[in-house]
Amino acid sequence: MRSTHPFEQAEVMAYLDGEISADRASEIAQHMQQCAECEELAAGFRDLSRELSAWEIETSPERLTNEMNAEFAAAARMQPKQTPSAPVKLTPIERWIAPIHSLRGRPWVWAGAGAFAIALLVVAAVAVPNFLRARPAALVAAREMELRELQKRLVQQQVASSLENNQADERYSVSVDDKSAVATVPSPPAPGTPASTAPMIARTASLSLVVKDFAGVEAAVKAVVSRHSGYIGELNTSTPSDAAKTLSATLRVPSAQLEPALAELKQLGRADQESQAGEEVTKQYVDLAARLKNSRATEERLLGVLRNNTGKVKDVLEVENEISRVRGEIEEMEADQRALQARIDFATITLSVTEEYKASLNGAPSSTGTRLHNAFVTGYHSVVENIIGLLAWLLESGPTLLLWVALLFFPIRWAWKRVRRALTTVRKPVAAQV
Amino acid sequence: MATDEQLILEFQKGSREAFGELFLRYRELIYAFFRRRLKDTARAEELAQETFVAILRGIQRYEPRATFRMYLFGIAYKILANDRRKLDQNSGGAGSGFDLPDPSAPGHTETGMWVREAIAKLDGNDREVLLLREYEELSYEEIAGVLRVPVNTVRSRLFRARLALKEILVSVPGRSVRKENALNSSI
């Protein structure tokens, strides 16, 4: 039909039903005047409609009208008639309720509001306990901070008082020495003992450098260290032929010289990584000083006992043994104190220098089999990693996703149905004729 | 004369007369709508009443988004569909969705039974479009709105139904005599 006629048969039918545009209708009308086949088709449709009109239905029973009247009367009783012209005075509460009341017949608004309220509740249920937990945590953190501040102040005070005590002890021991002429050598003042109440900090720094020319690095590092009156704790150099050359060193420079030394070291190449840290050892130092003081006093007393002892040889030997034990302890503690002092006086720089490596073409390429094997193994690992990652993600997020799906499934399905319905329904807005 | 849309808006504002006028205009059409689709006269009457009651009770929710005819037949069609669903559930899914009338039933005064029988042979979806077009005289757009299908679907279903019905009616014996009778009665 389409091949011989410019219209589809259904269009002829739509034309007869008056369901086609005016332009198209006039075209079809013209065509039908010339086309007997289309005219016959139209006649067939007209006959059919005429034939269908033979099916008639009796008039509705009077009962229907009566029942509707009764229904209408009942409805009117339940809902008193409102005259639109009479302005209704609303109380403030009624005015507030009116917009809510006007939404009575709009279930989608209620459904949307319900879904939003549920979502809000869920968010609140998740967020509120976290918030409540966070508040005590914040309070605890603040208290801890205050305590730390307090401890710091106390330690500073202790340091100040211990220094004063040390000086007084020395004075006292000298006067005792003068009086009793005991050949005890007062311990030399600890090198670098802080004269102020500043905290004692053991400083460390870590520096990674990448250099283009590796040849002069070692000499340059040594020069920097000697310029700043430091020393090299450890130095390792690795110069493999088929990989980047590396140098790792532990340098000790006076704490005051740390910054200039680092600055000079950084000029050797490109700084890849740099970090600095400071460990406060004031408390450790003060503890050690106090213990040392006690042990020295003990030694002093034992020596006094030995001097005045006129008893048995056995007792003398016991006192001597005790003196040697205390002496050992004192030496150990002095060594610790010196080490600690060294850590405070000399900062530690952990230096790592790597040559900027340019791969040579000398190396024989891997065989195809090896490469394929390696690729397969890598691929296998990648698949396994992905599967594990996916499973982990599902286990981690699955319950939350399920919760949201359960919450939003029905509102979304309901909204989707409305949208679909709205798309299929041809809305013809009625002109505001009233 | 006020349009249907003006009347329904007046009724929404509280005019009883407007509803009375609408009821008078559509009483027969709605009753016939159910009578053509149901075997039982009493059930048809009941559902017709239910349709008007639904309009009555839902008047505050009415929004003039479509023609009143589409709104009214949309409600009627929904009530019919619910009734069929209930019937199907009660009969264990054996309901046909379209009841053939019983000519021997008391109070049966239908004419053109051969047309009725031919229509009963149509596919359910096609038949509904045909009935809404031929008897309720709804436009394609209104039918699309009532059945919630695209307009093109309405057109293709209607075309299919009309062709099929022509075929069925041609094969009905003694149809030409009936056709003449129908023509005479229509004149």
Coordinates of C-alpha atoms in Angstrom, one line a residue:
Chain A
M1 CA 0.0 0.0 0.0
R2 CA 2.8 2.4 0.9
S3 CA 4.5 1.7 -2.4
T4 CA 1.5 2.8 -4.5
H5 CA -0.1 5.3 -2.1
P6 CA 1.4 8.3 -0.5
F7 CA -0.3 7.4 2.8
E8 CA -0.6 4.6 5.1
Q9 CA -4.0 2.9 5.5
A10 CA -3.9 4.0 9.2
E11 CA -3.6 7.6 8.1
V12 CA -6.8 7.3 6.0
M13 CA -8.5 5.9 9.1
A14 CA -7.2 8.8 11.2
Y15 CA -8.4 11.2 8.6
L16 CA -11.9 9.8 8.8
D17 CA -11.7 10.1 12.6
G18 CA -10.6 13.7 12.3
E19 CA -7.3 12.9 14.0
I20 CA -4.9 14.3 11.5
S21 CA -3.4 17.8 10.9
A22 CA -5.2 20.1 8.5
D23 CA -2.5 20.0 5.8
R24 CA -2.3 16.3 5.8
A25 CA -6.0 16.0 5.8
S26 CA -6.4 18.1 2.7
E27 CA -3.7 16.0 1.0
I28 CA -5.5 12.8 1.8
A29 CA -8.8 14.3 0.7
Q30 CA -7.3 15.2 -2.7
H31 CA -5.7 11.8 -3.1
M32 CA -8.9 10.0 -2.2
Q33 CA -10.8 11.8 -4.9
Q34 CA -8.5 10.2 -7.5
C35 CA -7.8 6.9 -5.8
A36 CA -10.6 4.4 -5.9
E37 CA -8.8 1.9 -3.6
C38 CA -8.4 4.5 -0.8
E39 CA -12.0 5.6 -1.2
E40 CA -13.1 2.0 -0.9
L41 CA -11.0 1.6 2.3
A42 CA -12.6 4.7 3.7
A43 CA -16.1 3.5 2.8
G44 CA -15.3 0.2 4.6
F45 CA -14.4 2.1 7.8
R46 CA -17.5 4.3 7.5
D47 CA -19.7 1.1 7.0
L48 CA -18.1 -0.5 10.0
S49 CA -18.8 2.5 12.3
R50 CA -22.4 2.5 11.0
E51 CA -22.7 -1.2 11.7
L52 CA -21.2 -0.8 15.2
S53 CA -24.0 1.7 16.0
A54 CA -26.4 -1.2 15.9
W55 CA -25.3 -2.2 19.3
E56 CA -27.4 0.0 21.6
I57 CA -27.7 0.0 25.3
E58 CA -30.9 0.6 27.2
T59 CA -31.2 3.8 29.2
S60 CA -29.8 3.8 32.7
P61 CA -32.2 2.7 35.5
E62 CA -33.9 5.5 37.4
R63 CA -32.4 4.0 40.5
L64 CA -29.0 5.2 39.5
T65 CA -30.1 8.8 39.6
N66 CA -31.9 8.3 42.9
E67 CA -28.9 6.7 44.5
M68 CA -26.6 9.4 43.2
N69 CA -28.9 12.0 44.7
A70 CA -28.7 10.3 48.0
E71 CA -24.9 10.1 47.8
F72 CA -24.7 13.7 46.9
A73 CA -27.0 14.7 49.8
A74 CA -24.9 12.6 52.2
A75 CA -21.7 14.2 50.9
A76 CA -23.2 17.7 51.2
R77 CA -24.1 16.9 54.8
M78 CA -20.6 15.8 55.6
Q79 CA -19.0 18.7 53.8
P80 CA -20.9 21.9 54.4
K81 CA -21.2 24.0 51.3
Q82 CA -18.7 26.8 51.1
T83 CA -19.5 30.0 49.2
P84 CA -16.3 31.1 47.5
S85 CA -17.3 34.7 47.7
A86 CA -17.5 34.8 51.5
P87 CA -14.1 35.4 52.8
V88 CA -13.2 33.0 55.6
K89 CA -11.4 34.4 58.5
L90 CA -8.6 32.1 59.6
T91 CA -7.0 32.0 63.0
P92 CA -3.1 32.1 62.9
I93 CA -3.0 28.4 63.7
E94 CA -5.4 27.6 60.8
R95 CA -3.4 29.8 58.5
W96 CA -0.3 27.9 59.5
I97 CA -1.9 24.6 58.9
A98 CA -3.6 25.6 55.6
P99 CA -0.6 24.9 53.3
I100 CA -0.2 21.4 54.9
H101 CA -3.9 20.8 54.5
S102 CA -3.8 21.7 50.8
L103 CA -1.3 18.9 50.3
R104 CA -3.8 16.4 51.4
G105 CA -4.5 15.1 47.9
R106 CA -1.0 15.0 46.8
P107 CA 0.5 11.6 47.8
W108 CA 3.7 12.1 45.9
V109 CA 4.5 15.2 48.0
W110 CA 3.9 13.1 51.1
A111 CA 5.9 10.2 49.7
G112 CA 8.8 12.5 48.8
A113 CA 8.7 14.2 52.2
G114 CA 8.6 10.8 53.9
A115 CA 11.6 9.6 52.0
F116 CA 13.5 12.8 52.9
A117 CA 12.5 12.4 56.5
I118 CA 13.7 8.8 56.6
A119 CA 17.0 9.8 54.9
L120 CA 17.4 12.6 57.5
L121 CA 16.7 10.2 60.3
V122 CA 19.3 7.8 59.0
V123 CA 21.9 10.5 58.6
A124 CA 21.1 11.8 62.2
A125 CA 21.3 8.2 63.5
V126 CA 24.7 7.8 62.0
A127 CA 26.0 11.3 62.7
V128 CA 24.8 12.0 66.3
P129 CA 26.6 9.2 68.1
N130 CA 29.8 10.1 66.2
F131 CA 29.3 13.7 67.2
L132 CA 28.8 12.7 70.8
R133 CA 31.8 10.5 70.7
A134 CA 33.9 13.3 69.1
R135 CA 33.0 15.7 71.9
P136 CA 34.5 13.7 74.8
A137 CA 37.4 12.8 72.6
A138 CA 38.0 16.5 72.0
L139 CA 37.7 17.3 75.7
V140 CA 40.2 14.5 76.5
A141 CA 42.6 15.8 73.9
A142 CA 42.4 19.3 75.4
R143 CA 43.0 17.9 78.9
E144 CA 46.0 15.9 77.6
M145 CA 47.4 19.0 76.0
E146 CA 47.0 21.0 79.3
L147 CA 48.7 18.1 81.2
R148 CA 51.6 18.1 78.7
E149 CA 52.1 21.8 79.1
L150 CA 52.0 21.4 82.9
Q151 CA 54.6 18.6 82.7
K152 CA 56.8 20.6 80.5
R153 CA 56.8 23.5 82.9
L154 CA 57.5 21.2 85.8
V155 CA 60.4 19.6 84.0
Q156 CA 61.9 23.0 83.2
Q157 CA 61.5 24.0 86.9
Q158 CA 63.2 20.7 87.9
V159 CA 66.1 21.3 85.5
A160 CA 66.6 24.7 86.9
S161 CA 66.6 23.5 90.5
S162 CA 68.8 20.5 89.7
L163 CA 71.4 22.8 88.1
E164 CA 71.3 25.0 91.1
N165 CA 71.7 21.9 93.4
N166 CA 74.7 20.7 91.3
Q167 CA 76.5 24.0 91.7
A168 CA 75.7 23.9 95.4
D169 CA 77.0 20.3 95.7
E170 CA 80.2 21.2 94.0
R171 CA 80.7 24.0 96.3
Y172 CA 79.8 21.8 99.3
S173 CA 82.1 19.0 98.2
V174 CA 85.0 21.3 97.7
S175 CA 84.5 22.7 101.2
V176 CA 84.3 19.1 102.6
D177 CA 87.4 18.2 100.6
D178 CA 89.2 21.1 102.2
K179 CA 88.2 20.1 105.6
S180 CA 88.7 16.4 105.5
A181 CA 91.3 16.4 102.7
V182 CA 89.7 13.5 101.0
A183 CA 91.3 12.8 97.6
T184 CA 88.1 12.8 95.6
V185 CA 88.1 14.4 92.3
P186 CA 85.1 16.4 91.7
S187 CA 83.4 15.4 88.5
P188 CA 84.0 17.8 85.7
P189 CA 81.1 19.9 84.7
A190 CA 79.2 18.1 82.0
P191 CA 80.2 19.6 78.6
G192 CA 77.5 21.7 77.2
T193 CA 75.4 21.6 80.3
P194 CA 72.6 24.1 79.5
A195 CA 72.9 27.2 81.6
S196 CA 69.4 28.2 81.0
T197 CA 66.1 26.3 81.6
A198 CA 65.7 25.7 77.8
P199 CA 64.6 22.1 77.1
M200 CA 67.3 19.7 76.0
I201 CA 66.6 18.5 72.4
A202 CA 68.4 15.7 70.6
R203 CA 68.1 16.8 67.0
T204 CA 68.1 14.4 64.0
A205 CA 67.7 15.1 60.3
S206 CA 67.3 12.9 57.3
L207 CA 68.3 14.0 53.8
S208 CA 68.0 12.2 50.5
L209 CA 69.9 13.7 47.6
V210 CA 70.1 12.8 43.9
V211 CA 73.3 13.9 42.2
K212 CA 74.3 13.9 38.6
D213 CA 78.0 13.5 39.2
F214 CA 78.8 11.0 42.0
A215 CA 82.6 11.3 41.8
G216 CA 83.2 14.2 44.1
V217 CA 80.3 13.6 46.5
E218 CA 82.2 11.7 49.2
A219 CA 85.0 14.3 49.4
A220 CA 82.4 17.1 49.4
V221 CA 80.5 15.5 52.3
K222 CA 83.7 15.1 54.3
A223 CA 84.6 18.7 53.6
V224 CA 81.2 19.9 54.8
V225 CA 81.5 17.8 58.0
S226 CA 84.9 19.1 58.9
R227 CA 84.0 22.7 58.1
H228 CA 81.2 22.5 60.7
S229 CA 83.4 20.8 63.3
G230 CA 81.5 17.6 63.0
Y231 CA 82.5 14.0 62.4
I232 CA 81.3 11.1 60.3
G233 CA 79.6 8.4 62.3
E234 CA 79.3 6.0 59.4
L235 CA 79.8 6.1 55.7
N236 CA 78.9 3.4 53.1
T237 CA 79.4 3.8 49.4
S238 CA 78.0 1.4 46.8
T239 CA 79.1 1.7 43.2
P240 CA 77.5 -1.1 41.2
S241 CA 78.2 -1.1 37.4
D242 CA 74.6 -1.7 36.3
A243 CA 72.7 0.4 38.8
A244 CA 72.8 3.8 40.4
K245 CA 75.7 4.5 42.8
T246 CA 74.7 5.2 46.3
L247 CA 76.2 6.7 49.4
S248 CA 74.7 6.5 52.8
A249 CA 76.2 8.2 55.8
T250 CA 75.5 9.1 59.4
L251 CA 77.0 12.5 60.1
R252 CA 77.3 14.2 63.5
V253 CA 77.6 18.0 63.6
P254 CA 77.2 20.4 66.5
S255 CA 73.5 21.1 67.0
A256 CA 74.0 24.8 66.3
Q257 CA 75.6 23.9 63.0
L258 CA 72.8 21.6 61.8
E259 CA 71.0 24.1 59.6
P260 CA 74.1 25.5 57.8
A261 CA 75.5 22.0 57.4
L262 CA 72.2 20.8 55.9
A263 CA 72.1 23.8 53.6
E264 CA 75.5 23.0 52.3
L265 CA 74.7 19.4 51.8
K266 CA 71.6 20.2 49.8
Q267 CA 73.8 22.1 47.4
L268 CA 75.5 18.9 46.4
G269 CA 72.4 17.8 44.4
R270 CA 68.6 17.7 44.2
A271 CA 67.0 17.1 47.6
D272 CA 64.6 14.2 47.1
Q273 CA 63.4 14.0 50.7
E274 CA 64.2 15.9 53.8
S275 CA 63.0 15.7 57.3
Q276 CA 64.0 16.9 60.7
A277 CA 63.0 15.8 64.2
G278 CA 63.8 16.8 67.7
E279 CA 63.4 14.5 70.7
E280 CA 63.1 16.2 74.1
V281 CA 65.5 14.4 76.5
T282 CA 65.2 16.9 79.4
K283 CA 63.4 14.4 81.7
Q284 CA 65.9 11.6 80.8
Y285 CA 68.8 13.9 81.5
V286 CA 67.4 15.1 84.8
D287 CA 66.7 11.6 86.0
L288 CA 70.1 10.5 85.1
A289 CA 71.7 13.5 86.9
A290 CA 69.7 12.8 90.1
R291 CA 70.6 9.0 90.1
L292 CA 74.2 9.9 89.5
K293 CA 74.2 12.3 92.4
N294 CA 72.7 9.7 94.7
S295 CA 75.2 7.1 93.7
R296 CA 78.1 9.5 94.3
A297 CA 76.7 10.3 97.7
T298 CA 76.5 6.6 98.4
E299 CA 80.1 6.1 97.3
E300 CA 81.1 9.0 99.5
R301 CA 79.5 7.5 102.5
L302 CA 81.0 4.1 101.9
L303 CA 84.5 5.7 101.5
G304 CA 83.9 7.4 104.9
V305 CA 82.9 4.0 106.4
L306 CA 86.1 2.4 105.0
R307 CA 88.2 5.2 106.4
N308 CA 86.8 5.0 109.9
N309 CA 86.5 1.2 109.9
T310 CA 88.8 -0.6 112.3
G311 CA 86.9 -3.8 112.4
K312 CA 87.3 -7.2 110.8
V313 CA 88.9 -7.8 107.5
K314 CA 85.7 -9.4 106.3
D315 CA 83.7 -6.2 106.9
V316 CA 86.4 -4.2 105.2
L317 CA 86.2 -6.5 102.1
E318 CA 82.4 -6.2 102.0
V319 CA 82.6 -2.4 102.1
E320 CA 85.2 -2.5 99.3
N321 CA 83.0 -4.8 97.2
E322 CA 80.1 -2.4 97.7
I323 CA 82.3 0.6 96.7
S324 CA 83.4 -1.1 93.5
R325 CA 79.8 -2.0 92.6
V326 CA 78.6 1.6 93.2
R327 CA 81.6 2.9 91.3
G328 CA 80.6 0.6 88.3
E329 CA 77.1 2.0 88.4
I330 CA 78.5 5.6 88.5
E331 CA 80.7 5.0 85.5
E332 CA 77.9 3.4 83.6
M333 CA 75.6 6.3 84.4
E334 CA 78.4 8.8 83.5
A335 CA 78.8 7.0 80.2
D336 CA 75.1 7.3 79.6
Q337 CA 75.1 10.9 80.5
R338 CA 78.0 11.6 78.1
A339 CA 76.1 9.7 75.4
L340 CA 73.0 11.7 76.0
Q341 CA 75.0 14.9 76.1
A342 CA 76.6 14.0 72.8
R343 CA 73.1 13.5 71.3
I344 CA 72.2 16.9 72.6
D345 CA 75.4 18.6 71.5
F346 CA 75.7 16.8 68.2
A347 CA 72.8 16.5 65.8
T348 CA 72.6 13.4 63.7
I349 CA 72.2 13.7 59.9
T350 CA 71.3 10.6 58.1
L351 CA 72.4 11.3 54.6
S352 CA 71.6 9.2 51.5
V353 CA 73.0 10.2 48.2
T354 CA 71.9 8.5 44.9
E355 CA 73.3 9.0 41.5
E356 CA 70.9 10.0 38.8
Y357 CA 71.0 6.7 37.0
K358 CA 70.8 6.4 33.3
A359 CA 70.2 2.9 32.2
S360 CA 72.7 1.6 29.7
L361 CA 71.8 -0.3 26.7
N362 CA 74.3 -3.0 27.4
G363 CA 72.1 -5.3 29.3
A364 CA 70.7 -8.2 27.3
P365 CA 67.0 -7.9 26.9
S366 CA 64.9 -10.6 28.5
S367 CA 63.8 -13.5 26.2
T368 CA 60.2 -13.4 24.8
G369 CA 59.2 -16.4 26.9
T370 CA 60.4 -14.8 30.1
R371 CA 58.6 -11.6 29.2
L372 CA 55.4 -13.4 28.4
H373 CA 55.7 -15.4 31.6
N374 CA 56.3 -12.3 33.7
A375 CA 53.4 -10.6 32.0
F376 CA 51.2 -13.6 32.8
V377 CA 52.3 -13.6 36.4
T378 CA 51.7 -9.9 36.7
G379 CA 48.3 -10.2 35.1
Y380 CA 47.4 -13.1 37.4
H381 CA 48.4 -11.0 40.4
S382 CA 46.4 -8.1 39.1
V383 CA 43.2 -10.2 38.6
V384 CA 43.6 -11.6 42.1
E385 CA 44.2 -8.2 43.6
N386 CA 41.1 -6.8 41.8
I387 CA 38.9 -9.7 42.9
I388 CA 40.1 -9.3 46.5
G389 CA 39.6 -5.5 46.2
L390 CA 36.1 -5.9 44.9
L391 CA 35.1 -8.4 47.6
A392 CA 36.6 -6.1 50.2
W393 CA 34.7 -3.2 48.8
L394 CA 31.5 -5.2 48.7
L395 CA 31.9 -6.3 52.3
E396 CA 32.8 -2.8 53.4
S397 CA 30.1 -0.9 51.5
G398 CA 27.5 -3.6 50.9
P399 CA 25.5 -3.2 54.1
T400 CA 25.3 0.6 53.6
L401 CA 24.3 0.1 50.0
L402 CA 21.6 -2.4 50.9
L403 CA 20.3 0.1 53.5
W404 CA 20.0 2.8 51.0
V405 CA 18.5 0.5 48.4
A406 CA 15.9 -0.6 50.9
L407 CA 15.1 3.0 51.9
L408 CA 15.0 4.5 48.4
F409 CA 13.6 1.5 46.3
F410 CA 9.9 2.1 46.9
P411 CA 10.0 6.0 46.6
I412 CA 12.0 5.8 43.4
R413 CA 9.9 3.1 41.9
W414 CA 6.8 5.0 42.8
A415 CA 8.3 8.3 41.3
W416 CA 9.4 6.5 38.2
K417 CA 5.9 5.1 37.7
R418 CA 4.5 8.6 37.9
V419 CA 7.0 10.0 35.5
R420 CA 6.3 7.3 33.0
R421 CA 2.6 7.8 33.4
A422 CA 3.1 11.5 32.9
L423 CA 5.0 10.9 29.7
T424 CA 2.4 8.7 28.2
T425 CA -0.5 10.9 29.2
V426 CA -1.1 13.7 26.9
R427 CA -1.9 16.6 29.1
K428 CA -4.2 19.1 27.7
P429 CA -4.4 22.0 30.1
V430 CA -7.9 23.5 30.2
A431 CA -7.9 27.2 29.5
A432 CA -8.8 29.3 32.5
Q433 CA -12.3 29.9 31.4
V434 CA -13.8 30.4 34.7
Chain B
M1 CA -23.8 26.4 27.5
A2 CA -21.1 25.9 30.1
T3 CA -18.3 23.4 29.1
D4 CA -17.7 20.3 31.1
E5 CA -14.5 21.9 32.4
Q6 CA -16.3 25.0 33.6
L7 CA -18.9 22.9 35.4
I8 CA -16.4 20.7 37.2
L9 CA -14.5 23.8 38.4
E10 CA -17.8 25.3 39.6
F11 CA -18.6 22.1 41.4
Q12 CA -15.1 22.2 43.0
K13 CA -16.1 25.6 44.4
G14 CA -19.3 24.1 45.8
S15 CA -21.9 24.4 43.1
R16 CA -24.3 21.5 43.5
E17 CA -26.1 22.4 40.3
A18 CA -22.8 22.0 38.3
F19 CA -22.5 18.5 39.4
G20 CA -26.1 17.8 38.7
E21 CA -25.6 19.0 35.1
L22 CA -22.5 16.9 34.7
F23 CA -24.3 13.8 36.0
L24 CA -27.1 14.4 33.5
R25 CA -24.7 14.8 30.6
Y26 CA -22.7 11.7 31.4
R27 CA -25.1 9.4 33.2
E28 CA -26.0 7.4 30.1
L29 CA -22.5 7.3 28.7
I30 CA -21.0 6.0 31.9
Y31 CA -23.8 3.5 32.3
A32 CA -23.3 2.3 28.7
F33 CA -19.6 2.2 29.2
F34 CA -20.0 -0.5 31.9
R35 CA -22.9 -2.2 30.2
R36 CA -20.9 -2.8 27.1
R37 CA -18.1 -4.3 29.1
L38 CA -19.9 -6.4 31.7
K39 CA -22.4 -9.2 31.6
D40 CA -24.2 -8.3 34.8
T41 CA -26.6 -5.2 34.5
A42 CA -26.6 -4.7 38.3
R43 CA -22.8 -4.7 38.5
A44 CA -22.7 -2.1 35.6
E45 CA -25.1 0.1 37.5
E46 CA -23.1 -0.3 40.7
L47 CA -19.9 0.6 39.0
A48 CA -21.4 3.6 37.2
Q49 CA -22.6 4.9 40.6
E50 CA -19.1 4.2 42.0
T51 CA -17.6 6.3 39.2
F52 CA -19.8 9.3 40.0
V53 CA -19.2 8.9 43.7
A54 CA -15.4 8.9 43.1
I55 CA -15.8 12.2 41.2
L56 CA -17.9 13.5 44.1
R57 CA -15.5 12.5 46.8
G58 CA -12.3 13.4 45.0
I59 CA -13.4 16.8 43.8
Q60 CA -10.9 18.6 46.0
R61 CA -8.1 16.7 44.3
Y62 CA -9.3 17.5 40.8
E63 CA -6.8 19.5 38.7
P64 CA -7.7 20.8 35.3
R65 CA -4.9 19.1 33.5
A66 CA -6.9 17.2 30.8
T67 CA -10.4 17.3 29.4
F68 CA -13.2 16.3 31.8
R69 CA -14.1 13.4 29.5
M70 CA -10.7 12.0 29.8
Y71 CA -10.7 12.4 33.6
L72 CA -14.2 10.8 33.9
F73 CA -13.5 7.8 31.7
G74 CA -10.1 7.5 33.2
I75 CA -11.8 6.9 36.6
A76 CA -14.4 4.6 35.1
Y77 CA -11.7 2.6 33.4
K78 CA -9.7 2.3 36.6
I79 CA -12.8 1.2 38.5
L80 CA -13.5 -1.4 35.8
A81 CA -10.0 -2.7 35.9
N82 CA -10.1 -3.0 39.7
D83 CA -13.4 -4.9 39.4
R84 CA -12.0 -7.2 36.8
R85 CA -8.9 -7.9 38.9
K86 CA -11.0 -8.7 41.9
L87 CA -13.2 -11.0 39.8
D88 CA -10.0 -12.7 38.3
Q89 CA -8.7 -13.3 41.9
N90 CA -12.0 -14.7 43.0
S91 CA -12.2 -17.0 40.0
G92 CA -8.5 -18.1 40.3
G93 CA -7.5 -16.1 37.2
A94 CA -10.1 -17.6 34.9
G95 CA -11.9 -14.3 34.2
S96 CA -11.9 -13.3 30.5
G97 CA -11.8 -9.6 31.2
F98 CA -14.7 -9.1 28.8
D99 CA -18.1 -10.7 29.7
L100 CA -20.3 -11.8 26.9
P101 CA -23.9 -10.8 27.8
D102 CA -26.6 -13.3 28.3
P103 CA -29.4 -12.5 25.9
S104 CA -31.8 -14.7 27.9
A105 CA -31.1 -12.7 31.1
P106 CA -34.1 -10.8 32.5
G107 CA -34.1 -7.1 31.6
H108 CA -31.8 -7.7 28.6
T109 CA -32.7 -5.2 25.9
E110 CA -29.5 -5.0 23.9
T111 CA -29.6 -4.8 20.2
G112 CA -27.0 -5.7 17.6
M113 CA -25.8 -8.9 19.3
W114 CA -23.8 -10.0 16.3
V115 CA -21.7 -6.8 16.6
R116 CA -21.3 -7.7 20.3
E117 CA -20.2 -11.2 19.5
A118 CA -17.7 -10.0 16.8
I119 CA -16.2 -7.4 19.2
A120 CA -15.8 -10.2 21.8
K121 CA -13.5 -12.0 19.4
L122 CA -11.1 -9.1 19.3
D123 CA -7.8 -8.9 21.2
G124 CA -8.4 -7.4 24.6
N125 CA -6.2 -4.3 24.1
D126 CA -7.5 -3.6 20.6
R127 CA -11.0 -4.1 21.7
E128 CA -10.7 -1.5 24.5
V129 CA -9.4 1.2 22.1
L130 CA -12.2 0.4 19.6
L131 CA -14.9 0.6 22.2
L132 CA -13.6 3.9 23.6
R133 CA -13.4 5.4 20.1
E134 CA -16.7 4.1 18.7
Y135 CA -19.0 4.2 21.6
E136 CA -17.5 6.7 24.1
E137 CA -16.3 8.8 21.2
L138 CA -13.0 9.8 22.8
S139 CA -10.2 11.3 20.7
Y140 CA -7.0 9.4 20.2
E141 CA -5.3 11.6 22.8
E142 CA -8.1 11.0 25.3
I143 CA -7.9 7.3 24.7
A144 CA -4.1 7.4 25.2
G145 CA -4.7 9.3 28.5
V146 CA -7.3 6.8 29.8
L147 CA -5.3 3.7 28.8
R148 CA -1.9 5.3 29.6
V149 CA -0.4 4.4 26.3
P150 CA 1.2 6.5 23.6
V151 CA -1.1 8.1 20.9
N152 CA 0.6 6.1 18.1
T153 CA -0.2 2.9 20.0
V154 CA -3.8 4.0 20.1
R155 CA -3.8 4.5 16.4
S156 CA -2.2 1.2 15.5
R157 CA -4.5 -0.7 17.9
L158 CA -7.5 1.0 16.5
F159 CA -6.5 0.2 13.0
R160 CA -5.8 -3.4 13.8
A161 CA -9.1 -3.7 15.7
R162 CA -11.1 -2.2 12.8
L163 CA -9.5 -4.5 10.2
A164 CA -10.0 -7.5 12.3
L165 CA -13.6 -6.6 13.1
K166 CA -14.3 -6.2 9.4
E167 CA -13.0 -9.6 8.7
I168 CA -15.1 -11.1 11.5
L169 CA -18.3 -9.4 10.4
V170 CA -17.8 -10.5 6.8
S171 CA -17.8 -14.1 7.9
V172 CA -21.0 -13.7 10.0
P173 CA -23.9 -15.5 8.2
G174 CA -26.9 -13.3 7.4
R175 CA -24.9 -10.2 8.2
S176 CA -26.1 -8.3 5.1
V177 CA -29.7 -8.5 6.2
R178 CA -28.7 -7.3 9.7
K179 CA -26.7 -4.5 8.2
E180 CA -29.7 -3.3 6.2
N181 CA -31.7 -3.5 9.4
A182 CA -29.1 -1.5 11.2
L183 CA -29.0 1.1 8.4
N184 CA -32.8 1.4 8.5
S185 CA -32.9 1.7 12.2
S186 CA -30.2 4.4 12.1
I187 CA -32.2 6.3 9.5

